[in-house]
Amino acid sequence: MNVVPEPLPGGPALARGFMDNDETAAHFYGGHFHKPHSKRQRAAWLDESASARADRGRLTEVLRAYNAKYNNHEAVRQSLDLLERPETLVVAGGQQSGLFTGPLLVVYKAVTAILAAKDASRELDRPVVPLFWIAGEDHDWDEVNHTYLLNRSVEVTKLKIEAPETGRSSVSHIEVGQEHWGQSLQQLEELLQESEFKAEMMELIRTAARKSSMSAAFAEIMGSLFGKFGLVLLDSADPALRRLEQPFFRSLIENNEVLEAAYHKTAADIKDAGFQLQADVAEGGANLFYIHEGARLLLIKKDGVFTDRKGTVSFSREELLDLLDRHPERFSNNVLTRPLMQDYLLPVLATVLGQGEISYWGITGRAFGQMGLRMPLIIPRMSFTIIEGTLHKHLEKYGLTFGDVLEGLEEKKRRWLEAQDELELGRRFEETKAAFAAMYDPLIEQIGTVQAGLIKLGGSNKEKILDQISFLQSKVEDAMAKQSEAALRQWERIERSLMPLGRLQERVYNIMYYLNRYGLSWLDGLMEIPADYSGTHRIIYM
């Protein structure tokens, strides 16, 4: 693999400012992972504040039970043994569970966490373990029930798994029947081209699909891919984890007004600094969910009680705390309290985030302080576009760069097609239309002296003749395009491989396409790429 930096334009301004070391943006965050003194300071603070976090022994017990089911690798067991020790720190990353792992960016996030933990351990001379936080408590089924592959006909194809009516249930609690898994597996097998690795990949997926939920299947696949690297998995919807989180949920409820004020103040500061907010900071928002009859309801504070927008539930603070004592499994974090909960549960040295996540994490800075915590160091997720050998040749053939693919590819394709017109028929057609108009316009003027109404008729007649010339021109262009059909398919492959659906490859395509072509050793190669914690996008030439 040859890896070349290819910085991308745009992105959320606050995240971009943080990654570019802009002081205006940086003060909303806990610090940069790539700065050695920041790691040492964070580690020292974690040591001093150990008593403020969840009990390590109980946490490790919960994680051992979960990983034994889905991620039972010797390297993971070693990571958990280390985590039980007071000097061990964590590099965490996370994502919603997606079909067959979802888009490539999920894989890149796990890779970033593993490499960063390894580098931090060497630099600090103490154990640092990687952990992947599966956001199984999220309820947006439509966001995770599909993925995309490039099929054999070079078309972007959507794979989707159906499920019974999900309502607003957490993804980890949505039962997926074997008949639904079967349909997705059949579609995946049909889409993947034949290769020496296909049988192995399909068996890996079939094993995962024996699980009864999307999150469980996701954990099984992630464990199969990354367990050997010691990546610990955590499902935020794990009931055993909820019991461990109970004391912090109590603090979130008891200090809810102070917490809300902290979010609003920081949100105002962010806007005053000229940045846009990436997450809603609602007036009266409790920033907590309550699970009522399987539905995950976002709580707000209204008229002295905790309720939801539709008034389905209503609790006084005392009633909510009583429910927490009896049913901690009914409580769940939102995007603004999840970072705090992660820091309460784990000795987080650093957290791996995409640009959108970096932006909304900026809102949480004061909230960390209000809860006696400090925001961990931020690691921008490593970002890649994969360019396979044949595709690289196509790019060179047409003189294209990755920047051309990002912007203006259609215009470049149009110019290339025009250049194939060796007879210059396009120019000659335009000259013919111009010459015709030049001869016909004076004639129309003259016939107007015979009868005024003839001018309008002459103009209409002129447009019809020009339309016929244009019609013939389009037919000639179609014939020329047909002659260039093979080349146009190469242009389509460039676009659909690198910018499918108008988005970055890593945000659309699933890893199974690449594992099917190159085998699991491809992932080993990915793990050997030099780490870059700046957030710079890079091209991987295969």
Coordinates of C-alpha atoms in Angstrom, one line a residue:
M1 CA 0.0 0.0 0.0
N2 CA 1.2 3.5 -0.9
V3 CA -0.3 6.2 1.2
V4 CA -0.4 9.8 0.1
P5 CA -1.8 12.8 2.0
E6 CA -4.7 14.5 0.3
P7 CA -6.2 17.2 2.5
L8 CA -9.9 17.8 2.0
P9 CA -11.6 21.2 1.8
G10 CA -14.5 22.2 3.9
G11 CA -15.9 20.3 7.0
P12 CA -17.5 21.9 10.1
A13 CA -15.5 25.1 10.9
L14 CA -15.2 24.3 14.6
A15 CA -13.7 20.9 14.0
R16 CA -11.5 22.3 11.2
G17 CA -10.3 25.0 13.6
F18 CA -9.4 22.5 16.2
M19 CA -7.5 20.3 13.8
D20 CA -5.6 23.3 12.4
N21 CA -4.6 24.4 16.0
D22 CA -6.7 27.6 15.8
E23 CA -6.7 29.1 19.3
T24 CA -10.3 30.3 19.0
A25 CA -11.5 26.7 18.5
A26 CA -8.9 24.9 20.6
H27 CA -10.1 26.4 24.0
F28 CA -13.4 24.5 23.6
Y29 CA -11.5 21.2 23.9
G30 CA -9.4 19.2 26.3
G31 CA -6.3 19.1 24.2
H32 CA -4.5 17.5 21.2
F33 CA -3.5 13.9 21.4
H34 CA -0.4 14.4 19.3
K35 CA 1.1 16.8 21.9
P36 CA 3.3 14.7 24.3
H37 CA 2.8 17.1 27.3
S38 CA -1.0 16.9 26.8
K39 CA -0.9 13.1 27.2
R40 CA 1.2 13.3 30.3
Q41 CA -1.0 16.0 31.9
R42 CA -4.2 14.0 31.1
A43 CA -2.7 10.8 32.5
A44 CA -1.7 12.5 35.7
W45 CA -5.2 14.0 36.2
L46 CA -6.7 10.5 35.6
D47 CA -4.5 9.1 38.3
E48 CA -5.5 11.9 40.7
S49 CA -9.2 11.6 40.1
A50 CA -9.6 7.8 40.0
S51 CA -12.0 7.7 42.9
A52 CA -14.5 9.9 40.9
R53 CA -15.0 7.2 38.3
A54 CA -16.8 3.8 38.2
D55 CA -15.2 0.9 40.1
R56 CA -12.7 -0.7 37.8
G57 CA -13.3 -4.2 39.2
R58 CA -17.0 -4.1 38.5
L59 CA -16.5 -2.4 35.1
T60 CA -14.0 -5.1 34.0
E61 CA -16.4 -7.8 35.2
V62 CA -19.2 -6.3 32.9
L63 CA -16.8 -6.0 30.0
R64 CA -15.5 -9.5 30.4
A65 CA -19.0 -11.0 30.3
Y66 CA -19.9 -9.0 27.2
N67 CA -16.7 -9.7 25.3
A68 CA -16.8 -13.4 26.2
K69 CA -20.0 -13.6 24.1
Y70 CA -18.9 -11.6 21.0
N71 CA -15.2 -10.9 21.1
N72 CA -13.6 -13.9 22.9
H73 CA -9.9 -13.5 21.9
E74 CA -6.8 -13.9 23.9
A75 CA -5.6 -10.4 23.1
V76 CA -8.9 -9.0 24.4
R77 CA -8.7 -11.0 27.6
Q78 CA -5.2 -9.6 28.1
S79 CA -6.5 -6.0 27.5
L80 CA -9.2 -6.6 30.1
D81 CA -6.7 -7.9 32.6
L82 CA -4.7 -4.7 32.0
L83 CA -7.8 -2.5 32.4
E84 CA -8.3 -3.9 35.9
R85 CA -5.0 -2.5 36.9
P86 CA -5.1 1.1 38.3
E87 CA -2.4 2.4 36.0
T88 CA -4.1 1.4 32.8
L89 CA -5.7 4.0 30.5
V90 CA -8.1 3.8 27.6
V91 CA -8.3 5.2 24.1
A92 CA -12.0 5.0 23.1
G93 CA -13.8 5.4 19.8
G94 CA -17.4 4.5 19.0
Q95 CA -20.2 4.3 16.5
Q96 CA -23.8 3.1 16.1
S97 CA -23.9 -0.6 15.1
G98 CA -24.4 -0.8 11.3
L99 CA -25.3 -3.6 8.9
F100 CA -22.1 -5.7 8.2
T101 CA -20.2 -2.9 10.2
G102 CA -21.7 -0.1 8.1
P103 CA -19.5 2.3 6.2
L104 CA -15.7 2.1 6.1
L105 CA -15.3 5.0 8.5
V106 CA -16.3 2.7 11.3
V107 CA -13.4 0.5 10.5
Y108 CA -11.1 3.5 10.3
K109 CA -12.2 4.6 13.7
A110 CA -11.4 1.2 15.2
V111 CA -8.0 1.3 13.5
T112 CA -7.3 4.8 14.9
A113 CA -8.1 3.7 18.4
I114 CA -5.9 0.6 18.3
L115 CA -2.9 2.5 16.8
A116 CA -3.3 5.4 19.2
A117 CA -3.5 3.2 22.2
K118 CA -0.3 1.4 21.1
D119 CA 1.5 4.7 20.5
A120 CA 0.4 6.2 23.9
S121 CA 1.4 3.1 25.8
R122 CA 4.9 3.3 24.3
E123 CA 5.2 7.1 24.9
L124 CA 3.8 7.0 28.5
D125 CA 5.5 3.7 29.4
R126 CA 2.2 2.4 30.9
P127 CA -0.6 0.2 29.6
V128 CA -3.2 1.8 27.3
V129 CA -5.9 -0.3 25.9
P130 CA -8.2 0.4 22.9
L131 CA -12.0 0.3 23.4
F132 CA -14.9 0.6 20.9
W133 CA -18.1 2.0 22.3
I134 CA -21.1 0.5 20.4
A135 CA -23.9 3.0 20.6
G136 CA -26.6 0.3 20.9
E137 CA -28.9 2.6 22.9
D138 CA -29.5 4.8 19.8
H139 CA -33.0 4.2 18.3
D140 CA -32.6 5.4 14.7
W141 CA -33.1 2.1 13.0
D142 CA -33.3 3.6 9.5
E143 CA -29.8 5.0 9.9
V144 CA -28.1 1.6 10.6
N145 CA -30.2 -0.9 8.7
H146 CA -28.4 -0.6 5.4
T147 CA -25.0 -0.4 3.8
Y148 CA -23.7 0.0 0.2
L149 CA -21.4 -2.0 -2.1
L150 CA -20.2 -1.5 -5.7
N151 CA -21.7 -4.4 -7.6
R152 CA -20.3 -6.3 -10.6
S153 CA -22.0 -3.8 -13.0
V154 CA -20.2 -0.9 -11.4
E155 CA -23.4 0.3 -9.7
V156 CA -23.8 1.6 -6.2
T157 CA -26.1 -1.0 -4.6
K158 CA -27.9 -0.6 -1.3
L159 CA -28.2 -3.6 1.0
K160 CA -31.0 -3.3 3.6
I161 CA -32.3 -5.5 6.3
E162 CA -36.0 -5.4 7.2
A163 CA -37.3 -5.8 10.7
P164 CA -40.7 -5.8 12.4
E165 CA -42.1 -2.4 13.5
T166 CA -39.3 -0.9 15.5
G167 CA -40.9 2.3 16.9
R168 CA -38.3 4.1 19.0
S169 CA -36.7 1.0 20.5
S170 CA -32.9 1.0 21.0
V171 CA -31.1 -0.8 18.2
S172 CA -29.7 -3.4 20.6
H173 CA -33.2 -4.3 21.7
I174 CA -34.7 -4.7 18.2
E175 CA -35.1 -8.4 17.4
V176 CA -34.0 -9.4 13.9
G177 CA -35.4 -12.7 12.7
Q178 CA -33.3 -15.2 10.7
E179 CA -35.6 -14.8 7.7
H180 CA -34.5 -11.1 7.6
W181 CA -30.9 -12.0 8.0
G182 CA -31.3 -14.6 5.3
Q183 CA -32.5 -12.1 2.7
S184 CA -29.5 -9.7 3.4
L185 CA -27.0 -12.6 3.3
Q186 CA -28.4 -13.8 -0.1
Q187 CA -28.1 -10.3 -1.5
L188 CA -24.6 -9.8 -0.2
E189 CA -23.5 -13.2 -1.7
E190 CA -24.9 -12.2 -5.1
L191 CA -23.2 -8.8 -5.0
L192 CA -19.7 -10.0 -4.1
Q193 CA -17.7 -11.1 -7.0
E194 CA -16.2 -14.6 -6.9
S195 CA -12.8 -14.6 -5.2
E196 CA -10.6 -16.9 -3.2
F197 CA -11.7 -15.2 0.0
K198 CA -15.4 -15.1 -0.6
A199 CA -16.3 -18.3 1.2
E200 CA -14.3 -17.2 4.3
M201 CA -16.0 -13.8 4.3
M202 CA -19.5 -15.2 3.9
E203 CA -18.9 -17.6 6.8
L204 CA -17.8 -14.8 9.0
I205 CA -21.0 -12.9 8.1
R206 CA -23.2 -15.9 8.5
T207 CA -21.8 -16.6 12.0
A208 CA -22.6 -13.0 13.0
A209 CA -26.1 -13.2 11.5
R210 CA -27.0 -16.0 13.9
K211 CA -27.3 -13.3 16.5
S212 CA -30.7 -11.8 17.3
S213 CA -30.0 -8.1 17.0
M214 CA -28.1 -5.7 14.8
S215 CA -25.8 -4.7 17.7
A216 CA -24.9 -8.3 18.5
A217 CA -24.1 -9.1 14.9
F218 CA -22.0 -5.9 14.7
A219 CA -20.1 -6.9 17.8
E220 CA -19.5 -10.4 16.4
I221 CA -18.0 -9.0 13.2
M222 CA -15.9 -6.3 14.9
G223 CA -14.6 -8.9 17.2
S224 CA -13.7 -11.2 14.3
L225 CA -11.8 -8.3 12.6
F226 CA -10.2 -6.6 15.5
G227 CA -10.2 -8.9 18.5
K228 CA -6.7 -10.1 17.7
F229 CA -5.5 -6.5 18.1
G230 CA -6.9 -6.4 21.7
L231 CA -9.8 -4.1 20.9
V232 CA -12.3 -4.3 23.8
L233 CA -16.0 -3.9 22.9
L234 CA -18.7 -2.2 24.9
D235 CA -22.4 -1.9 24.2
S236 CA -24.0 1.2 25.8
A237 CA -27.3 -0.6 26.0
D238 CA -25.9 -3.5 28.1
P239 CA -28.2 -3.8 31.2
A240 CA -25.2 -4.7 33.3
L241 CA -23.5 -1.5 32.3
R242 CA -26.6 0.5 33.2
R243 CA -26.3 -0.7 36.8
L244 CA -22.8 0.5 36.9
E245 CA -23.8 3.9 35.4
Q246 CA -26.6 4.4 38.0
P247 CA -24.6 6.8 40.3
F248 CA -23.7 9.0 37.4
F249 CA -27.3 9.1 36.1
R250 CA -28.3 10.2 39.6
S251 CA -25.8 13.1 39.4
L252 CA -27.1 14.0 35.9
I253 CA -30.6 14.2 37.2
E254 CA -29.8 16.0 40.4
N255 CA -27.6 18.6 38.7
N256 CA -29.7 18.9 35.5
E257 CA -30.3 22.6 35.6
V258 CA -26.7 23.4 36.2
L259 CA -25.7 21.0 33.4
E260 CA -28.2 22.6 31.0
A261 CA -26.9 26.1 31.8
A262 CA -23.4 24.9 31.1
Y263 CA -24.4 23.6 27.6
H264 CA -26.3 26.8 26.8
K265 CA -23.4 29.0 27.9
T266 CA -20.8 27.1 25.8
A267 CA -23.2 26.9 22.8
A268 CA -23.5 30.7 23.0
D269 CA -19.7 31.1 23.2
I270 CA -19.3 28.9 20.2
K271 CA -21.8 31.0 18.2
D272 CA -20.2 34.2 19.4
A273 CA -16.8 32.9 18.1
G274 CA -18.4 32.6 14.7
F275 CA -19.0 28.8 14.6
Q276 CA -22.1 26.9 13.9
L277 CA -23.5 24.4 16.3
Q278 CA -23.6 20.7 15.3
A279 CA -26.0 19.6 17.9
D280 CA -29.2 21.1 19.2
V281 CA -29.1 22.6 22.7
A282 CA -32.8 22.8 23.4
E283 CA -34.4 25.1 26.0
G284 CA -35.4 23.0 28.9
G285 CA -33.6 19.9 27.6
A286 CA -32.8 17.3 30.2
N287 CA -30.3 15.6 27.7
L288 CA -31.5 12.2 28.9
F289 CA -33.7 9.5 27.5
Y290 CA -36.3 7.5 29.4
I291 CA -37.3 4.1 27.9
H292 CA -41.1 3.7 28.3
E293 CA -42.7 0.5 27.1
G294 CA -39.8 -0.1 24.7
A295 CA -39.8 3.5 23.2
R296 CA -36.9 5.8 23.9
L297 CA -38.3 9.2 24.9
L298 CA -36.2 12.3 25.1
L299 CA -36.9 14.1 28.4
I300 CA -37.4 17.8 28.8
K301 CA -38.1 19.9 31.9
K302 CA -41.5 21.6 31.8
D303 CA -43.6 23.1 34.6
G304 CA -41.4 21.6 37.3
V305 CA -41.5 18.0 36.0
F306 CA -39.5 15.8 33.6
T307 CA -41.6 14.9 30.6
D308 CA -41.3 14.3 26.8
R309 CA -42.5 16.4 24.0
K310 CA -45.8 14.5 23.6
G311 CA -46.4 14.3 27.4
T312 CA -46.4 10.5 27.3
V313 CA -44.6 10.4 30.6
S314 CA -44.3 12.9 33.5
F315 CA -42.1 12.6 36.6
S316 CA -41.1 14.8 39.4
R317 CA -37.3 14.8 40.2
E318 CA -37.9 12.5 43.2
E319 CA -40.0 10.1 41.1
L320 CA -37.4 10.0 38.4
L321 CA -34.6 9.3 40.9
D322 CA -36.8 6.5 42.5
L323 CA -37.3 4.9 39.0
L324 CA -33.5 5.1 38.5
D325 CA -32.9 3.2 41.7
R326 CA -35.4 0.5 40.7
H327 CA -34.9 0.4 36.9
P328 CA -31.6 1.8 35.8
E329 CA -32.0 0.0 32.5
R330 CA -34.7 2.5 31.5
F331 CA -32.3 5.4 31.3
S332 CA -30.1 6.4 28.4
N333 CA -27.8 9.3 27.4
N334 CA -28.1 11.7 24.5
V335 CA -25.2 13.0 22.4
L336 CA -24.4 15.7 25.0
T337 CA -24.3 13.4 28.1
R338 CA -22.8 10.4 26.5
P339 CA -19.3 12.0 26.5
L340 CA -19.6 12.6 30.2
M341 CA -20.8 9.1 30.9
Q342 CA -17.9 7.6 28.9
D343 CA -15.5 9.6 31.1
Y344 CA -17.2 8.4 34.3
L345 CA -17.0 4.8 33.3
L346 CA -13.5 4.7 31.8
P347 CA -10.1 6.2 32.4
V348 CA -10.2 7.9 29.0
L349 CA -6.9 9.2 27.9
A350 CA -8.2 10.2 24.5
T351 CA -11.3 9.7 22.3
V352 CA -11.4 9.1 18.6
L353 CA -13.9 11.4 16.8
G354 CA -15.0 12.3 13.3
Q355 CA -15.3 15.9 12.3
G356 CA -19.1 16.2 13.1
E357 CA -18.5 14.6 16.5
I358 CA -15.6 16.9 17.3
S359 CA -18.0 19.8 16.6
Y360 CA -20.7 18.7 19.0
W361 CA -18.2 17.6 21.7
G362 CA -17.1 21.3 21.8
I363 CA -20.5 22.0 23.4
T364 CA -19.7 19.7 26.4
G365 CA -16.5 21.4 27.8
R366 CA -18.2 23.3 30.7
A367 CA -20.5 20.3 31.4
F368 CA -17.4 18.1 32.1
G369 CA -16.2 20.7 34.6
Q370 CA -19.7 20.9 36.3
M371 CA -19.6 17.1 36.8
G372 CA -16.1 17.1 38.3
L373 CA -14.6 15.8 35.1
R374 CA -12.3 17.0 32.3
M375 CA -12.7 16.5 28.6
P376 CA -10.3 13.9 27.3
L377 CA -7.8 14.5 24.5
I378 CA -9.3 14.5 21.0
I379 CA -8.0 12.3 18.2
P380 CA -9.4 13.0 14.8
R381 CA -10.4 9.8 13.1
M382 CA -8.0 8.7 10.4
S383 CA -9.6 9.2 7.0
F384 CA -8.9 7.4 3.8
T385 CA -9.9 6.8 0.2
I386 CA -8.9 3.6 -1.4
I387 CA -7.7 3.6 -5.0
E388 CA -7.2 0.2 -6.5
G389 CA -4.6 -0.5 -9.2
T390 CA -6.9 -0.5 -12.2
L391 CA -8.7 2.6 -11.0
H392 CA -5.3 4.4 -10.6
K393 CA -4.5 3.6 -14.2
H394 CA -7.8 5.0 -15.3
L395 CA -7.1 8.3 -13.4
E396 CA -3.6 8.5 -15.1
K397 CA -5.1 7.7 -18.5
Y398 CA -7.5 10.7 -18.4
G399 CA -5.1 13.0 -16.5
L400 CA -7.3 13.2 -13.4
T401 CA -6.4 13.9 -9.8
F402 CA -8.4 13.0 -6.7
G403 CA -9.3 16.7 -6.5
D404 CA -10.8 16.5 -9.9
V405 CA -13.0 13.6 -8.7
L406 CA -14.1 15.6 -5.7
E407 CA -15.2 18.6 -7.7
G408 CA -15.8 19.2 -11.4
L409 CA -15.6 15.6 -12.7
E410 CA -18.6 16.1 -15.0
E411 CA -17.1 19.1 -16.6
K412 CA -13.8 17.3 -17.2
K413 CA -15.7 14.4 -18.7
R414 CA -17.6 16.7 -21.1
R415 CA -14.3 18.3 -22.2
W416 CA -12.8 14.9 -22.7
L417 CA -15.7 13.9 -24.9
E418 CA -15.4 17.1 -26.9
A419 CA -11.7 16.3 -27.5
Q420 CA -12.7 13.0 -29.0
D421 CA -14.5 14.9 -31.8
E422 CA -11.6 14.8 -34.3
L423 CA -13.9 16.0 -37.1
E424 CA -14.8 19.0 -34.9
L425 CA -18.5 18.3 -35.7
G426 CA -19.6 20.1 -32.5
R427 CA -18.0 23.3 -33.7
R428 CA -19.3 22.9 -37.3
F429 CA -22.8 22.3 -36.1
E430 CA -22.6 25.5 -34.0
E431 CA -21.2 27.4 -37.0
T432 CA -24.0 26.1 -39.2
K433 CA -26.6 27.2 -36.8
A434 CA -25.0 30.6 -36.5
A435 CA -24.7 30.9 -40.3
F436 CA -28.3 29.9 -40.9
A437 CA -29.5 32.4 -38.4
A438 CA -27.4 35.1 -40.0
M439 CA -29.0 34.4 -43.4
Y440 CA -32.5 33.8 -42.2
D441 CA -32.9 36.9 -39.9
P442 CA -32.7 39.5 -42.7
L443 CA -35.2 37.4 -44.7
I444 CA -37.7 37.4 -41.8
E445 CA -37.3 41.2 -41.6
Q446 CA -38.1 41.6 -45.3
I447 CA -41.2 39.4 -45.3
G448 CA -42.4 41.5 -42.5
T449 CA -42.9 44.3 -45.0
V450 CA -45.3 42.1 -47.0
Q451 CA -47.4 41.4 -43.9
A452 CA -46.6 42.1 -40.3
G453 CA -47.9 38.8 -39.1
L454 CA -45.3 36.9 -41.2
I455 CA -42.6 38.0 -38.8
K456 CA -43.9 35.9 -36.0
L457 CA -44.4 33.0 -38.4
G458 CA -40.9 33.4 -39.7
G459 CA -39.5 33.4 -36.2
S460 CA -41.3 30.2 -35.4
N461 CA -40.2 28.6 -38.6
K462 CA -36.6 29.6 -37.8
E463 CA -36.7 27.9 -34.3
K464 CA -38.1 24.7 -35.8
I465 CA -35.3 24.5 -38.3
L466 CA -32.7 25.2 -35.5
D467 CA -34.4 22.6 -33.4
Q468 CA -34.0 20.1 -36.2
I469 CA -30.3 20.9 -36.6
S470 CA -29.9 20.5 -32.8
F471 CA -31.7 17.2 -33.0
L472 CA -29.3 15.9 -35.6
Q473 CA -26.4 17.2 -33.5
S474 CA -27.6 15.3 -30.5
K475 CA -27.9 12.1 -32.5
V476 CA -24.3 12.6 -33.8
E477 CA -23.1 13.2 -30.2
D478 CA -24.9 10.0 -29.1
A479 CA -23.2 8.0 -31.8
M480 CA -19.9 9.5 -30.8
A481 CA -20.5 8.7 -27.2
K482 CA -21.4 5.1 -28.2
Q483 CA -18.0 4.9 -29.8
S484 CA -16.5 6.0 -26.5
E485 CA -18.7 3.7 -24.4
A486 CA -15.9 1.7 -22.9
A487 CA -14.1 4.8 -21.9
L488 CA -17.3 6.3 -20.4
R489 CA -17.7 3.2 -18.2
Q490 CA -14.2 3.9 -16.9
W491 CA -15.2 7.4 -16.0
E492 CA -18.3 6.0 -14.2
R493 CA -16.2 3.6 -12.3
I494 CA -13.9 6.4 -11.2
E495 CA -16.8 8.4 -9.9
R496 CA -18.7 5.5 -8.3
S497 CA -15.6 4.1 -6.7
L498 CA -14.3 7.3 -5.2
M499 CA -17.3 9.5 -4.7
P500 CA -20.4 7.2 -4.6
L501 CA -23.7 9.1 -4.3
G502 CA -21.7 12.3 -4.2
R503 CA -20.1 11.5 -0.9
L504 CA -16.7 10.3 0.2
Q505 CA -16.1 6.6 -0.3
E506 CA -15.5 6.0 3.5
R507 CA -19.0 7.3 4.2
V508 CA -20.8 4.9 1.9
Y509 CA -19.0 1.7 1.1
N510 CA -18.8 -1.4 3.3
I511 CA -15.5 -3.1 4.1
M512 CA -16.7 -6.5 2.8
Y513 CA -16.1 -5.5 -0.8
Y514 CA -12.3 -5.1 0.0
L515 CA -12.0 -8.1 2.3
N516 CA -13.6 -10.2 -0.4
R517 CA -11.1 -9.0 -3.0
Y518 CA -8.0 -9.0 -0.8
G519 CA -8.7 -11.2 2.3
L520 CA -8.3 -10.5 6.0
S521 CA -4.6 -9.7 5.4
W522 CA -5.8 -6.4 3.8
L523 CA -6.8 -5.4 7.3
D524 CA -3.4 -6.3 8.6
G525 CA -1.9 -4.0 6.0
L526 CA -4.2 -1.2 7.1
M527 CA -2.9 -1.6 10.6
E528 CA 0.6 -1.2 9.4
I529 CA 0.0 2.2 7.8
P530 CA 1.8 5.0 9.7
A531 CA -0.6 6.6 12.1
D532 CA -1.6 10.3 11.5
Y533 CA -3.6 11.9 14.2
S534 CA -4.0 15.3 12.5
G535 CA -7.2 14.4 10.7
T536 CA -5.6 14.8 7.2
H537 CA -7.4 12.7 4.6
R538 CA -5.1 10.2 2.8
I539 CA -5.2 8.2 -0.3
I540 CA -4.3 4.5 -0.2
Y541 CA -3.1 3.3 -3.5
M542 CA -3.4 -0.5 -3.7

